[in-house]
Amino acid sequence: MHNLRVYMLSLWSMLLLAMPAAFAANPVEGGYANSLTGKVTDKNSNQGLPGATIYLPDLKLGATTDAQGNYIIKNVPKGRFLVEVHYIGYAAYTETVAINGATTKDFVLSETLIEKNEIVVTGVSLATSMKKTPTPVSIIRRDYLDDNISTNIIDAISKVPGVTQLSTGPAISKPFIRGLGYNRVVVVGDGIRQEGQQWGDEHGIEIDDYNVSRIEVLKGPASLVYGSDALAGVVNIVPPAPLPLGKIKGNVEANYQSNNGLMAYHADIAGNNNGISWSAFITQKQAHDYQNKYDGYVFNSRFNNTNYGATLGINKEWGFSHLSFTSFNQHLGLVEGERASDGTFIKPVVIDGEADEAPITNKDHRDYSMAVPKQQINHNKIVWDNSLYLNNGGRLGLTLGYQVNNRREYGDVLEPNKPELFLNLHTFNYAFKYYLPEMNGWQTTVGVNGMQQDNKNKGSEFLIPAYSLFDIGAFAVTSKTFNKLTLSGGVRFDNRSLHSKSLFLNEEEQPAPEGSAKFTAFNRNFSNVSASAGLSYEASDRVTLKFNVARGFRAPNIAELSANGVHEGTIKYEYGNQDLKPEVSTQADAGIDFNTQHVSITANVFYNYINNFIFSRKLVNSQGSDSIPAVDNDEGFAAFKFQQTNAHLYGGEVMVDIHPHPIDWLHFENTFSYVRATTANGTDSTRYLPNIPAGRWLSELKGKFKTVGKSPLRNAYIGLQMDLNMAQNNIFSAYQTETSTKGYTLLNAGLGTDFVNKQNKTLFSLHFAVNNITDEAYQNHLSRLKYAPVNEVTGRSGVFNMGRNFSVKLAIPIDFN
C-alpha cells in the first residue's frame, strides 16, 4: 500500500508540472484566451443585479457581479460547463455554456420564494440540475443555517424531510436518512469520506458548522461514486468556494444561546490573486449544561470546540489544484443520568483520596469546564484535490486525503486527565477519476477510489481491537439527456479486506503476552457489486417525474464484528459477532415534482429490502433479566450483541410550498416524512427494526421582504414553525432493547435582516430565534439519553431533550477591496 501511495503521488506530481505546458500555446495579452463575461439582470426591470454569484461547480470557479450587474471569469478551460447563477430572492438559473475563447453570456433572473433550479454535485458524474437527477436530493444553503438554531452540523439539517438525528445531548448528533444511520450514511467533507469511528453513538461528525457554504443530502443508495456503505445516502458538506479574482473578503460571526449558555465565535478570511486562492478560518464554541422542565439542568451535557483550517489553491486554464487542512477539536461531557434519592443528578468526587459521589449544585450546572466521564475528540484532515483538463475534452481528477482521528474517554475521577479508552485512527483516502469527453450526449466517468485504515488502542480500556483495513473499488457512471428525458446509471465493484489483531490481558486487565483473550485475531474479506439505473422525465414545464432502482452493499464494521467492552456514552456493554455477513440493499425510488410560480409540490416514495440487516439487541440471562457482564463493567451496564435479519423499509416524504399571489412576501411550507421498518418473519416483539424515527410534520409560515420601506433593512424575514413528531410505538421491544416514545409538538420562531449602507452594501446581519417556545418536555425517539436510569422521585425514565432556547446571531462581512 505504501508503494501505491508513493506511485500515485509521483505520477500526479509529474502531471502537475506538465499542466502549464499543455496550454502554453494559447495565452493572450493580459491573461488567457478563454473567459466568460456578461451581465445578470432582473427580468421585469432589466436592471443589473449587483452581488449576484456566477459559479461553475465542476471548475470550482466563479465571480460576483459589480454595481451594474456585470461579471467576468478568467482562467477558464475550453469546453461545455454547467453554470449556476444565484441571487437572494430570485430563482437560481442553471444553463450549460460552451466556452471557447472570449465567451459572452447574459443571464436574466426572476423573483421567487420557491427554489427548484438548484445544481447538484453529489452522486453524479458531473454537476447537473436537480430536475435531471433521478434520486431525491435536498440542498441546504448557508442562509438556512443562519436562520435556524442548531448546536452542531447534523442538528442543523435534521429538519430536512427524510433526515433525522440520533443524539446524545446537544453536542453529539449522527445523521439518519430514512431510518438508516451509522456507517450506512456516508458523510463527505472537503470532497472525501469523513472517517472518525462513525460506528459509535456517542460522538458526532467532526466538521465545523461555520466552514460550510451548502449541504447536499442524497437519499437512497449512493455507493457508486463514494464506495461501499452508503445504503442510506450521502451527506455532502461543501466548504466555501474560492473567491473571484482580485477579491479579499472576510467574515466575523457570533452566536449566543440562552438554554445552555452557548457562546460561539467565528472568523474567516479569503482571497484570490491571479488565480492563486487562499483562505483561513477559526471557530470557538462552548456551552454549559442544558436544561428542560422535567430534569432541570442535565449534569455533564456541556461541551466546547476549537476548530480551524486553511486552504491554498490555483485555478488556471489547465484546471485546478487545491490543498486544504482542517482541525476539529472537541471536549464534551458524557451524560450518565445517575441521580440521588431526591431526584437530583450526582457527580463523581474525590473525598479523602477515594472516589465518591456528591449532589450537584447550581454552580456545577453553569460550569463550562468538563467533568468525568468526559470525552476528547481531535480530528485533523488534509485533502489535495486536483483536476486536469485535456485537449480532447476529457478531464483527469485526483483527490488524496489523510485523516487522523484521536478519540479519548476519561472516566476515573482519581485520574481525570488520564484516558481510559484511547482510539487512534489513521485513514488514507484516494480517488482517481477520468471524465470522458462527451460522446453523442453521454457524460461518462470511470474511476478507482477507496481507503486504507489503521486503528490502534492506546488506553487502558478496550472496546474494539486494533485493526487494519484496505478498501478499493472501481466504478463507471454515465448519463444522457434526450430532449425531456434524462437517463442515469452505473455499476461498481468493491473489495474490502479487514485484519483484526489479537489482545490478551492479565489479571490487572493490562496487555499481556499470555493472558485471557480480550480479542482474537481474524481476517475477513468482503466484495460485492453495486449498481443503479434511473430516469428523470420533464413531462411539462411544471411536472417532472423520477424513478430510480439501486443495489448497494455494506460490510460489517469493526465494532459489529468484534466489540467487547463498555461503550460509555451509550450506557451499554457491547459484544461483536464475527459471523456477520455483509448487508445488501435493493431499493426503488419514485418521485414527482410539480412547480408553478406560486405552488411547489414534491412527493417521493421508496421501498428498500435489506438482506442481513445488522442491529444490536439486548441480552438476557437465564432468569430473564438483563445480562450484566462482570468483567470490565463496574457500572453494571446491560449487555448488547449484534445480530442480523432481513428487513423491509418503506415510506416517503411530501413537501407542499405555497407562495400565494398577490401576497408575494408570504411563504407557507409543509413537509411530512414517514418510514416504516419491519423484520422478515419476526414475532410481535421482534417485528420492527430498532432506531426508526417517528412520523414528522413540519409546517412553517414565513414572511420574506427584500426591502422594508426606506429603511436600511434588506432581505428581512419573520417566521413561525410547528414541529409535530408522532408517537413511535413500532419498536423492537424484545428483551427491552427499545422502548416506545410519546408524540410531541414544538413551536419555533425566528426573525432576521441585513443592515445595508447607502451604497446597498451589507454592514451586518442579525438573527433572532427561539426553539420550543412553550418549553415542552419531550424525548425524541432517537435520543440515546432516553435510556438513562429512572428518576425514582418522578418515575420518569431517562433524560429529556432541551427546553426553551433563545438565540441571537450577528454576522459582519468585511470587504478588503
PDB file of C-alpha atoms in Angstrom, residues 484-741:
ATOM      1  CA  LYS A 484     -37.024  15.961 -21.872  1.00  0.00           C
ATOM      2  CA  LEU A 485     -35.755  12.561 -20.672  1.00  0.00           C
ATOM      3  CA  THR A 486     -32.531  12.106 -18.700  1.00  0.00           C
ATOM      4  CA  LEU A 487     -31.141   8.614 -18.128  1.00  0.00           C
ATOM      5  CA  SER A 488     -28.543   7.951 -15.424  1.00  0.00           C
ATOM      6  CA  GLY A 489     -26.873   4.810 -14.191  1.00  0.00           C
ATOM      7  CA  GLY A 490     -23.710   2.995 -13.324  1.00  0.00           C
ATOM      8  CA  VAL A 491     -22.010  -0.023 -11.844  1.00  0.00           C
ATOM      9  CA  ARG A 492     -19.315  -0.570  -9.230  1.00  0.00           C
ATOM     10  CA  PHE A 493     -17.239  -3.404  -7.761  1.00  0.00           C
ATOM     11  CA  ASP A 494     -15.785  -3.145  -4.240  1.00  0.00           C
ATOM     12  CA  ASN A 495     -13.387  -5.234  -2.213  1.00  0.00           C
ATOM     13  CA  ARG A 496     -12.602  -4.670   1.463  1.00  0.00           C
ATOM     14  CA  SER A 497     -10.005  -6.565   3.485  1.00  0.00           C
ATOM     15  CA  LEU A 498     -10.031  -6.343   7.275  1.00  0.00           C
ATOM     16  CA  HIS A 499      -7.324  -7.656   9.568  1.00  0.00           C
ATOM     17  CA  SER A 500      -8.171  -7.585  13.277  1.00  0.00           C
ATOM     18  CA  LYS A 501      -5.401  -8.067  15.817  1.00  0.00           C
ATOM     19  CA  SER A 502      -5.495 -10.130  18.998  1.00  0.00           C
ATOM     20  CA  LEU A 503      -5.218  -8.730  22.513  1.00  0.00           C
ATOM     21  CA  PHE A 504      -4.529 -10.671  25.721  1.00  0.00           C
ATOM     22  CA  LEU A 505      -4.968  -9.213  29.227  1.00  0.00           C
ATOM     23  CA  ASN A 506      -3.576 -10.250  32.603  1.00  0.00           C
ATOM     24  CA  GLU A 507      -5.478 -10.225  35.887  1.00  0.00           C
ATOM     25  CA  GLU A 508      -4.910  -6.471  36.212  1.00  0.00           C
ATOM     26  CA  GLU A 509      -6.647  -6.022  32.825  1.00  0.00           C
ATOM     27  CA  GLN A 510      -3.417  -4.924  31.160  1.00  0.00           C
ATOM     28  CA  PRO A 511      -1.991  -6.197  27.845  1.00  0.00           C
ATOM     29  CA  ALA A 512      -0.066  -9.402  28.430  1.00  0.00           C
ATOM     30  CA  PRO A 513       1.515 -11.934  26.074  1.00  0.00           C
ATOM     31  CA  GLU A 514      -0.064 -14.830  27.969  1.00  0.00           C
ATOM     32  CA  GLY A 515      -3.402 -13.855  29.446  1.00  0.00           C
ATOM     33  CA  SER A 516      -7.093 -14.145  28.774  1.00  0.00           C
ATOM     34  CA  ALA A 517      -8.171 -13.214  25.261  1.00  0.00           C
ATOM     35  CA  LYS A 518      -9.929  -9.859  25.089  1.00  0.00           C
ATOM     36  CA  PHE A 519      -9.871 -10.000  21.271  1.00  0.00           C
ATOM     37  CA  THR A 520      -8.858 -12.841  18.977  1.00  0.00           C
ATOM     38  CA  ALA A 521      -7.175 -12.162  15.648  1.00  0.00           C
ATOM     39  CA  PHE A 522      -9.182 -12.712  12.481  1.00  0.00           C
ATOM     40  CA  ASN A 523      -9.202 -11.795   8.799  1.00  0.00           C
ATOM     41  CA  ARG A 524     -12.318 -11.049   6.767  1.00  0.00           C
ATOM     42  CA  ASN A 525     -12.659 -10.199   3.096  1.00  0.00           C
ATOM     43  CA  PHE A 526     -15.819  -8.668   1.623  1.00  0.00           C
ATOM     44  CA  SER A 527     -16.655  -7.949  -2.010  1.00  0.00           C
ATOM     45  CA  ASN A 528     -19.781  -7.204  -3.964  1.00  0.00           C
ATOM     46  CA  VAL A 529     -21.300  -5.374  -6.917  1.00  0.00           C
ATOM     47  CA  SER A 530     -23.374  -2.181  -6.679  1.00  0.00           C
ATOM     48  CA  ALA A 531     -25.479  -0.761  -9.489  1.00  0.00           C
ATOM     49  CA  SER A 532     -28.006   1.959 -10.181  1.00  0.00           C
ATOM     50  CA  ALA A 533     -30.331   2.963 -13.024  1.00  0.00           C
ATOM     51  CA  GLY A 534     -32.781   5.830 -13.098  1.00  0.00           C
ATOM     52  CA  LEU A 535     -34.602   8.371 -15.194  1.00  0.00           C
ATOM     53  CA  SER A 536     -35.943  11.879 -14.879  1.00  0.00           C
ATOM     54  CA  TYR A 537     -38.658  12.986 -17.284  1.00  0.00           C
ATOM     55  CA  GLU A 538     -39.800  16.594 -17.647  1.00  0.00           C
ATOM     56  CA  ALA A 539     -43.378  15.862 -18.671  1.00  0.00           C
ATOM     57  CA  SER A 540     -44.062  19.592 -18.916  1.00  0.00           C
ATOM     58  CA  ASP A 541     -42.645  22.882 -17.715  1.00  0.00           C
ATOM     59  CA  ARG A 542     -44.424  22.226 -14.436  1.00  0.00           C
ATOM     60  CA  VAL A 543     -44.131  18.464 -13.897  1.00  0.00           C
ATOM     61  CA  THR A 544     -41.033  16.273 -13.529  1.00  0.00           C
ATOM     62  CA  LEU A 545     -41.275  12.521 -12.935  1.00  0.00           C
ATOM     63  CA  LYS A 546     -38.425  10.496 -11.416  1.00  0.00           C
ATOM     64  CA  PHE A 547     -37.690   6.807 -10.899  1.00  0.00           C
ATOM     65  CA  ASN A 548     -34.568   5.011  -9.716  1.00  0.00           C
ATOM     66  CA  VAL A 549     -33.558   1.446  -8.805  1.00  0.00           C
ATOM     67  CA  ALA A 550     -30.318   0.802  -6.948  1.00  0.00           C
ATOM     68  CA  ARG A 551     -28.402  -2.014  -5.312  1.00  0.00           C
ATOM     69  CA  GLY A 552     -25.703  -1.406  -2.711  1.00  0.00           C
ATOM     70  CA  PHE A 553     -23.801  -3.285  -0.060  1.00  0.00           C
ATOM     71  CA  ARG A 554     -22.142  -2.575   3.284  1.00  0.00           C
ATOM     72  CA  ALA A 555     -19.522  -4.677   5.006  1.00  0.00           C
ATOM     73  CA  PRO A 556     -19.851  -5.091   8.803  1.00  0.00           C
ATOM     74  CA  ASN A 557     -17.773  -2.527  10.691  1.00  0.00           C
ATOM     75  CA  ILE A 558     -15.160  -3.356  13.304  1.00  0.00           C
ATOM     76  CA  ALA A 559     -17.493  -2.800  16.281  1.00  0.00           C
ATOM     77  CA  GLU A 560     -20.202  -5.031  14.824  1.00  0.00           C
ATOM     78  CA  LEU A 561     -17.664  -7.791  14.253  1.00  0.00           C
ATOM     79  CA  SER A 562     -15.591  -7.666  17.396  1.00  0.00           C
ATOM     80  CA  ALA A 563     -16.665  -5.161  20.089  1.00  0.00           C
ATOM     81  CA  ASN A 564     -16.086  -6.413  23.631  1.00  0.00           C
ATOM     82  CA  GLY A 565     -16.347  -3.758  26.307  1.00  0.00           C
ATOM     83  CA  VAL A 566     -18.205  -0.896  27.968  1.00  0.00           C
ATOM     84  CA  HIS A 567     -19.448   1.697  25.482  1.00  0.00           C
ATOM     85  CA  GLU A 568     -19.597   4.590  27.949  1.00  0.00           C
ATOM     86  CA  GLY A 569     -21.703   7.166  26.137  1.00  0.00           C
ATOM     87  CA  THR A 570     -24.293   4.601  25.042  1.00  0.00           C
ATOM     88  CA  ILE A 571     -24.818   3.081  28.511  1.00  0.00           C
ATOM     89  CA  LYS A 572     -24.101  -0.397  27.096  1.00  0.00           C
ATOM     90  CA  TYR A 573     -21.691  -3.291  27.275  1.00  0.00           C
ATOM     91  CA  GLU A 574     -21.305  -4.373  23.628  1.00  0.00           C
ATOM     92  CA  TYR A 575     -20.398  -7.708  22.074  1.00  0.00           C
ATOM     93  CA  GLY A 576     -19.485  -8.084  18.403  1.00  0.00           C
ATOM     94  CA  ASN A 577     -20.267 -11.049  16.169  1.00  0.00           C
ATOM     95  CA  GLN A 578     -17.565 -12.385  13.839  1.00  0.00           C
ATOM     96  CA  ASP A 579     -20.117 -14.404  11.857  1.00  0.00           C
ATOM     97  CA  LEU A 580     -21.868 -11.357  10.441  1.00  0.00           C
ATOM     98  CA  LYS A 581     -22.402 -11.185   6.691  1.00  0.00           C
ATOM     99  CA  PRO A 582     -22.467  -8.028   4.528  1.00  0.00           C
ATOM    100  CA  GLU A 583     -25.716  -6.125   4.163  1.00  0.00           C
ATOM    101  CA  VAL A 584     -27.136  -5.994   0.623  1.00  0.00           C
ATOM    102  CA  SER A 585     -29.755  -3.370  -0.178  1.00  0.00           C
ATOM    103  CA  THR A 586     -32.160  -3.227  -3.122  1.00  0.00           C
ATOM    104  CA  GLN A 587     -34.169  -0.022  -3.263  1.00  0.00           C
ATOM    105  CA  ALA A 588     -36.695   1.549  -5.621  1.00  0.00           C
ATOM    106  CA  ASP A 589     -37.480   5.285  -5.546  1.00  0.00           C
ATOM    107  CA  ALA A 590     -40.252   7.146  -7.338  1.00  0.00           C
ATOM    108  CA  GLY A 591     -40.985  10.857  -7.199  1.00  0.00           C
ATOM    109  CA  ILE A 592     -42.884  13.739  -8.750  1.00  0.00           C
ATOM    110  CA  ASP A 593     -42.127  17.471  -8.748  1.00  0.00           C
ATOM    111  CA  PHE A 594     -44.899  19.939  -9.563  1.00  0.00           C
ATOM    112  CA  ASN A 595     -43.897  23.594  -9.831  1.00  0.00           C
ATOM    113  CA  THR A 596     -45.747  26.761 -10.705  1.00  0.00           C
ATOM    114  CA  GLN A 597     -44.899  30.353  -9.901  1.00  0.00           C
ATOM    115  CA  HIS A 598     -46.852  30.181  -6.651  1.00  0.00           C
ATOM    116  CA  VAL A 599     -47.053  26.488  -5.675  1.00  0.00           C
ATOM    117  CA  SER A 600     -44.496  23.697  -5.469  1.00  0.00           C
ATOM    118  CA  ILE A 601     -45.272  20.087  -4.581  1.00  0.00           C
ATOM    119  CA  THR A 602     -42.685  17.329  -4.239  1.00  0.00           C
ATOM    120  CA  ALA A 603     -43.516  13.739  -3.326  1.00  0.00           C
ATOM    121  CA  ASN A 604     -41.121  10.784  -3.005  1.00  0.00           C
ATOM    122  CA  VAL A 605     -41.840   7.191  -2.040  1.00  0.00           C
ATOM    123  CA  PHE A 606     -39.363   4.333  -1.580  1.00  0.00           C
ATOM    124  CA  TYR A 607     -39.121   0.641  -0.801  1.00  0.00           C
ATOM    125  CA  ASN A 608     -35.876  -0.828   0.489  1.00  0.00           C
ATOM    126  CA  TYR A 609     -35.206  -4.538   1.064  1.00  0.00           C
ATOM    127  CA  ILE A 610     -32.022  -5.289   3.015  1.00  0.00           C
ATOM    128  CA  ASN A 611     -30.546  -8.770   3.275  1.00  0.00           C
ATOM    129  CA  ASN A 612     -28.642  -9.447   6.506  1.00  0.00           C
ATOM    130  CA  PHE A 613     -29.541  -6.165   8.216  1.00  0.00           C
ATOM    131  CA  ILE A 614     -27.252  -5.709  11.250  1.00  0.00           C
ATOM    132  CA  PHE A 615     -28.555  -4.340  14.549  1.00  0.00           C
ATOM    133  CA  SER A 616     -27.812  -4.515  18.256  1.00  0.00           C
ATOM    134  CA  ARG A 617     -30.187  -6.139  20.744  1.00  0.00           C
ATOM    135  CA  LYS A 618     -30.114  -6.546  24.490  1.00  0.00           C
ATOM    136  CA  LEU A 619     -29.110  -9.899  26.017  1.00  0.00           C
ATOM    137  CA  VAL A 620     -30.890 -11.540  28.953  1.00  0.00           C
ATOM    138  CA  ASN A 621     -29.725 -14.124  31.480  1.00  0.00           C
ATOM    139  CA  SER A 622     -31.380 -17.411  32.378  1.00  0.00           C
ATOM    140  CA  GLN A 623     -33.758 -15.638  34.798  1.00  0.00           C
ATOM    141  CA  GLY A 624     -34.974 -13.342  32.009  1.00  0.00           C
ATOM    142  CA  SER A 625     -33.378 -10.185  33.411  1.00  0.00           C
ATOM    143  CA  ASP A 626     -30.566  -8.062  31.982  1.00  0.00           C
ATOM    144  CA  SER A 627     -27.315  -9.838  31.285  1.00  0.00           C
ATOM    145  CA  ILE A 628     -24.616  -7.781  33.008  1.00  0.00           C
ATOM    146  CA  PRO A 629     -21.022  -8.900  32.352  1.00  0.00           C
ATOM    147  CA  ALA A 630     -18.859  -8.727  35.477  1.00  0.00           C
ATOM    148  CA  VAL A 631     -15.542  -8.200  33.713  1.00  0.00           C
ATOM    149  CA  ASP A 632     -14.597  -4.589  32.916  1.00  0.00           C
ATOM    150  CA  ASN A 633     -18.143  -3.454  33.809  1.00  0.00           C
ATOM    151  CA  ASP A 634     -18.182  -1.898  37.263  1.00  0.00           C
ATOM    152  CA  GLU A 635     -21.072   0.366  36.206  1.00  0.00           C
ATOM    153  CA  GLY A 636     -23.385  -2.641  35.717  1.00  0.00           C
ATOM    154  CA  PHE A 637     -24.316  -1.798  32.136  1.00  0.00           C
ATOM    155  CA  ALA A 638     -26.607  -4.253  30.341  1.00  0.00           C
ATOM    156  CA  ALA A 639     -25.086  -6.329  27.555  1.00  0.00           C
ATOM    157  CA  PHE A 640     -25.960  -5.954  23.883  1.00  0.00           C
ATOM    158  CA  LYS A 641     -24.908  -8.092  20.933  1.00  0.00           C
ATOM    159  CA  PHE A 642     -25.041  -7.547  17.172  1.00  0.00           C
ATOM    160  CA  GLN A 643     -27.187  -9.888  15.101  1.00  0.00           C
ATOM    161  CA  GLN A 644     -28.816  -9.989  11.644  1.00  0.00           C
ATOM    162  CA  THR A 645     -32.188 -10.296   9.977  1.00  0.00           C
ATOM    163  CA  ASN A 646     -33.757  -9.473   6.627  1.00  0.00           C
ATOM    164  CA  ALA A 647     -35.578  -6.161   6.678  1.00  0.00           C
ATOM    165  CA  HIS A 648     -38.185  -4.183   4.755  1.00  0.00           C
ATOM    166  CA  LEU A 649     -38.182  -0.377   4.886  1.00  0.00           C
ATOM    167  CA  TYR A 650     -40.697   1.783   3.093  1.00  0.00           C
ATOM    168  CA  GLY A 651     -42.115   5.281   3.314  1.00  0.00           C
ATOM    169  CA  GLY A 652     -41.530   8.667   1.781  1.00  0.00           C
ATOM    170  CA  GLU A 653     -41.656  12.436   2.021  1.00  0.00           C
ATOM    171  CA  VAL A 654     -44.161  15.053   0.825  1.00  0.00           C
ATOM    172  CA  MET A 655     -43.476  18.780   0.572  1.00  0.00           C
ATOM    173  CA  VAL A 656     -46.034  21.472  -0.260  1.00  0.00           C
ATOM    174  CA  ASP A 657     -44.688  25.008  -0.658  1.00  0.00           C
ATOM    175  CA  ILE A 658     -47.162  27.844  -1.258  1.00  0.00           C
ATOM    176  CA  HIS A 659     -46.299  31.390  -2.290  1.00  0.00           C
ATOM    177  CA  PRO A 660     -49.769  32.874  -2.882  1.00  0.00           C
ATOM    178  CA  HIS A 661     -50.475  35.675  -5.325  1.00  0.00           C
ATOM    179  CA  PRO A 662     -50.708  38.626  -4.793  1.00  0.00           C
ATOM    180  CA  ILE A 663     -49.201  38.313  -1.274  1.00  0.00           C
ATOM    181  CA  ASP A 664     -45.709  37.999  -2.722  1.00  0.00           C
ATOM    182  CA  TRP A 665     -43.927  38.161   0.621  1.00  0.00           C
ATOM    183  CA  LEU A 666     -45.749  35.170   2.183  1.00  0.00           C
ATOM    184  CA  HIS A 667     -44.215  31.701   2.256  1.00  0.00           C
ATOM    185  CA  PHE A 668     -46.118  28.657   3.628  1.00  0.00           C
ATOM    186  CA  GLU A 669     -44.269  25.325   3.612  1.00  0.00           C
ATOM    187  CA  ASN A 670     -45.399  21.932   4.888  1.00  0.00           C
ATOM    188  CA  THR A 671     -43.371  18.719   4.879  1.00  0.00           C
ATOM    189  CA  PHE A 672     -44.278  15.243   6.063  1.00  0.00           C
ATOM    190  CA  SER A 673     -41.830  12.345   6.471  1.00  0.00           C
ATOM    191  CA  TYR A 674     -42.576   8.738   7.353  1.00  0.00           C
ATOM    192  CA  VAL A 675     -40.663   5.470   7.379  1.00  0.00           C
ATOM    193  CA  ARG A 676     -41.772   2.014   8.500  1.00  0.00           C
ATOM    194  CA  ALA A 677     -39.271  -0.809   9.013  1.00  0.00           C
ATOM    195  CA  THR A 678     -40.112  -4.443   9.669  1.00  0.00           C
ATOM    196  CA  THR A 679     -38.125  -7.641  10.032  1.00  0.00           C
ATOM    197  CA  ALA A 680     -38.755 -10.753   7.978  1.00  0.00           C
ATOM    198  CA  ASN A 681     -40.596 -13.462   9.938  1.00  0.00           C
ATOM    199  CA  GLY A 682     -40.402 -11.526  13.202  1.00  0.00           C
ATOM    200  CA  THR A 683     -42.616 -12.149  16.233  1.00  0.00           C
ATOM    201  CA  ASP A 684     -44.658  -9.390  17.881  1.00  0.00           C
ATOM    202  CA  SER A 685     -41.686  -8.182  19.927  1.00  0.00           C
ATOM    203  CA  THR A 686     -39.159  -8.515  17.080  1.00  0.00           C
ATOM    204  CA  ARG A 687     -41.391  -7.366  14.223  1.00  0.00           C
ATOM    205  CA  TYR A 688     -39.936  -3.855  13.900  1.00  0.00           C
ATOM    206  CA  LEU A 689     -36.370  -2.643  13.494  1.00  0.00           C
ATOM    207  CA  PRO A 690     -34.869  -0.503  16.281  1.00  0.00           C
ATOM    208  CA  ASN A 691     -33.948   3.171  15.903  1.00  0.00           C
ATOM    209  CA  ILE A 692     -36.623   4.053  13.362  1.00  0.00           C
ATOM    210  CA  PRO A 693     -37.767   7.693  13.631  1.00  0.00           C
ATOM    211  CA  ALA A 694     -41.411   8.585  14.167  1.00  0.00           C
ATOM    212  CA  GLY A 695     -43.524  10.263  11.518  1.00  0.00           C
ATOM    213  CA  ARG A 696     -42.967  14.015  11.390  1.00  0.00           C
ATOM    214  CA  TRP A 697     -44.916  17.022  10.120  1.00  0.00           C
ATOM    215  CA  LEU A 698     -43.198  20.394   9.815  1.00  0.00           C
ATOM    216  CA  SER A 699     -45.289  23.448   8.996  1.00  0.00           C
ATOM    217  CA  GLU A 700     -43.793  26.919   8.618  1.00  0.00           C
ATOM    218  CA  LEU A 701     -45.387  30.283   7.875  1.00  0.00           C
ATOM    219  CA  LYS A 702     -42.767  32.816   6.865  1.00  0.00           C
ATOM    220  CA  GLY A 703     -42.691  36.324   5.521  1.00  0.00           C
ATOM    221  CA  LYS A 704     -39.748  37.456   3.396  1.00  0.00           C
ATOM    222  CA  PHE A 705     -39.107  41.084   2.442  1.00  0.00           C
ATOM    223  CA  LYS A 706     -36.393  42.256   0.031  1.00  0.00           C
ATOM    224  CA  THR A 707     -36.765  45.797   1.415  1.00  0.00           C
ATOM    225  CA  VAL A 708     -38.611  47.332   4.366  1.00  0.00           C
ATOM    226  CA  GLY A 709     -39.802  50.744   3.185  1.00  0.00           C
ATOM    227  CA  LYS A 710     -36.985  53.276   3.015  1.00  0.00           C
ATOM    228  CA  SER A 711     -35.144  51.739   5.981  1.00  0.00           C
ATOM    229  CA  PRO A 712     -31.658  50.208   5.744  1.00  0.00           C
ATOM    230  CA  LEU A 713     -33.172  46.726   6.158  1.00  0.00           C
ATOM    231  CA  ARG A 714     -32.747  44.197   3.348  1.00  0.00           C
ATOM    232  CA  ASN A 715     -33.679  40.519   2.983  1.00  0.00           C
ATOM    233  CA  ALA A 716     -35.739  40.619   6.170  1.00  0.00           C
ATOM    234  CA  TYR A 717     -37.793  37.628   7.330  1.00  0.00           C
ATOM    235  CA  ILE A 718     -40.085  36.599  10.171  1.00  0.00           C
ATOM    236  CA  GLY A 719     -41.458  33.105  10.663  1.00  0.00           C
ATOM    237  CA  LEU A 720     -43.352  30.697  12.912  1.00  0.00           C
ATOM    238  CA  GLN A 721     -42.831  26.922  12.723  1.00  0.00           C
ATOM    239  CA  MET A 722     -44.720  23.918  14.081  1.00  0.00           C
ATOM    240  CA  ASP A 723     -42.665  20.718  14.530  1.00  0.00           C
ATOM    241  CA  LEU A 724     -45.033  17.793  15.181  1.00  0.00           C
ATOM    242  CA  ASN A 725     -43.455  14.423  15.974  1.00  0.00           C
ATOM    243  CA  MET A 726     -45.810  11.450  16.122  1.00  0.00           C
ATOM    244  CA  ALA A 727     -45.616   8.732  18.756  1.00  0.00           C
ATOM    245  CA  GLN A 728     -43.380   5.792  17.911  1.00  0.00           C
ATOM    246  CA  ASN A 729     -44.876   2.517  19.118  1.00  0.00           C
ATOM    247  CA  ASN A 730     -43.459   0.309  16.344  1.00  0.00           C
ATOM    248  CA  ILE A 731     -40.376  -0.761  18.278  1.00  0.00           C
ATOM    249  CA  PHE A 732     -38.065  -3.745  18.765  1.00  0.00           C
ATOM    250  CA  SER A 733     -39.368  -4.471  22.254  1.00  0.00           C
ATOM    251  CA  ALA A 734     -37.784  -7.908  22.752  1.00  0.00           C
ATOM    252  CA  TYR A 735     -35.639  -8.023  25.907  1.00  0.00           C
ATOM    253  CA  GLN A 736     -36.465  -4.296  26.403  1.00  0.00           C
ATOM    254  CA  THR A 737     -33.982  -3.434  23.666  1.00  0.00           C
ATOM    255  CA  GLU A 738     -36.101  -0.402  22.768  1.00  0.00           C
ATOM    256  CA  THR A 739     -38.957   1.499  24.391  1.00  0.00           C
ATOM    257  CA  SER A 740     -41.832   3.383  22.784  1.00  0.00           C
ATOM    258  CA  THR A 741     -41.866   7.184  22.650  1.00  0.00           C
TER     259      THR A 741
END
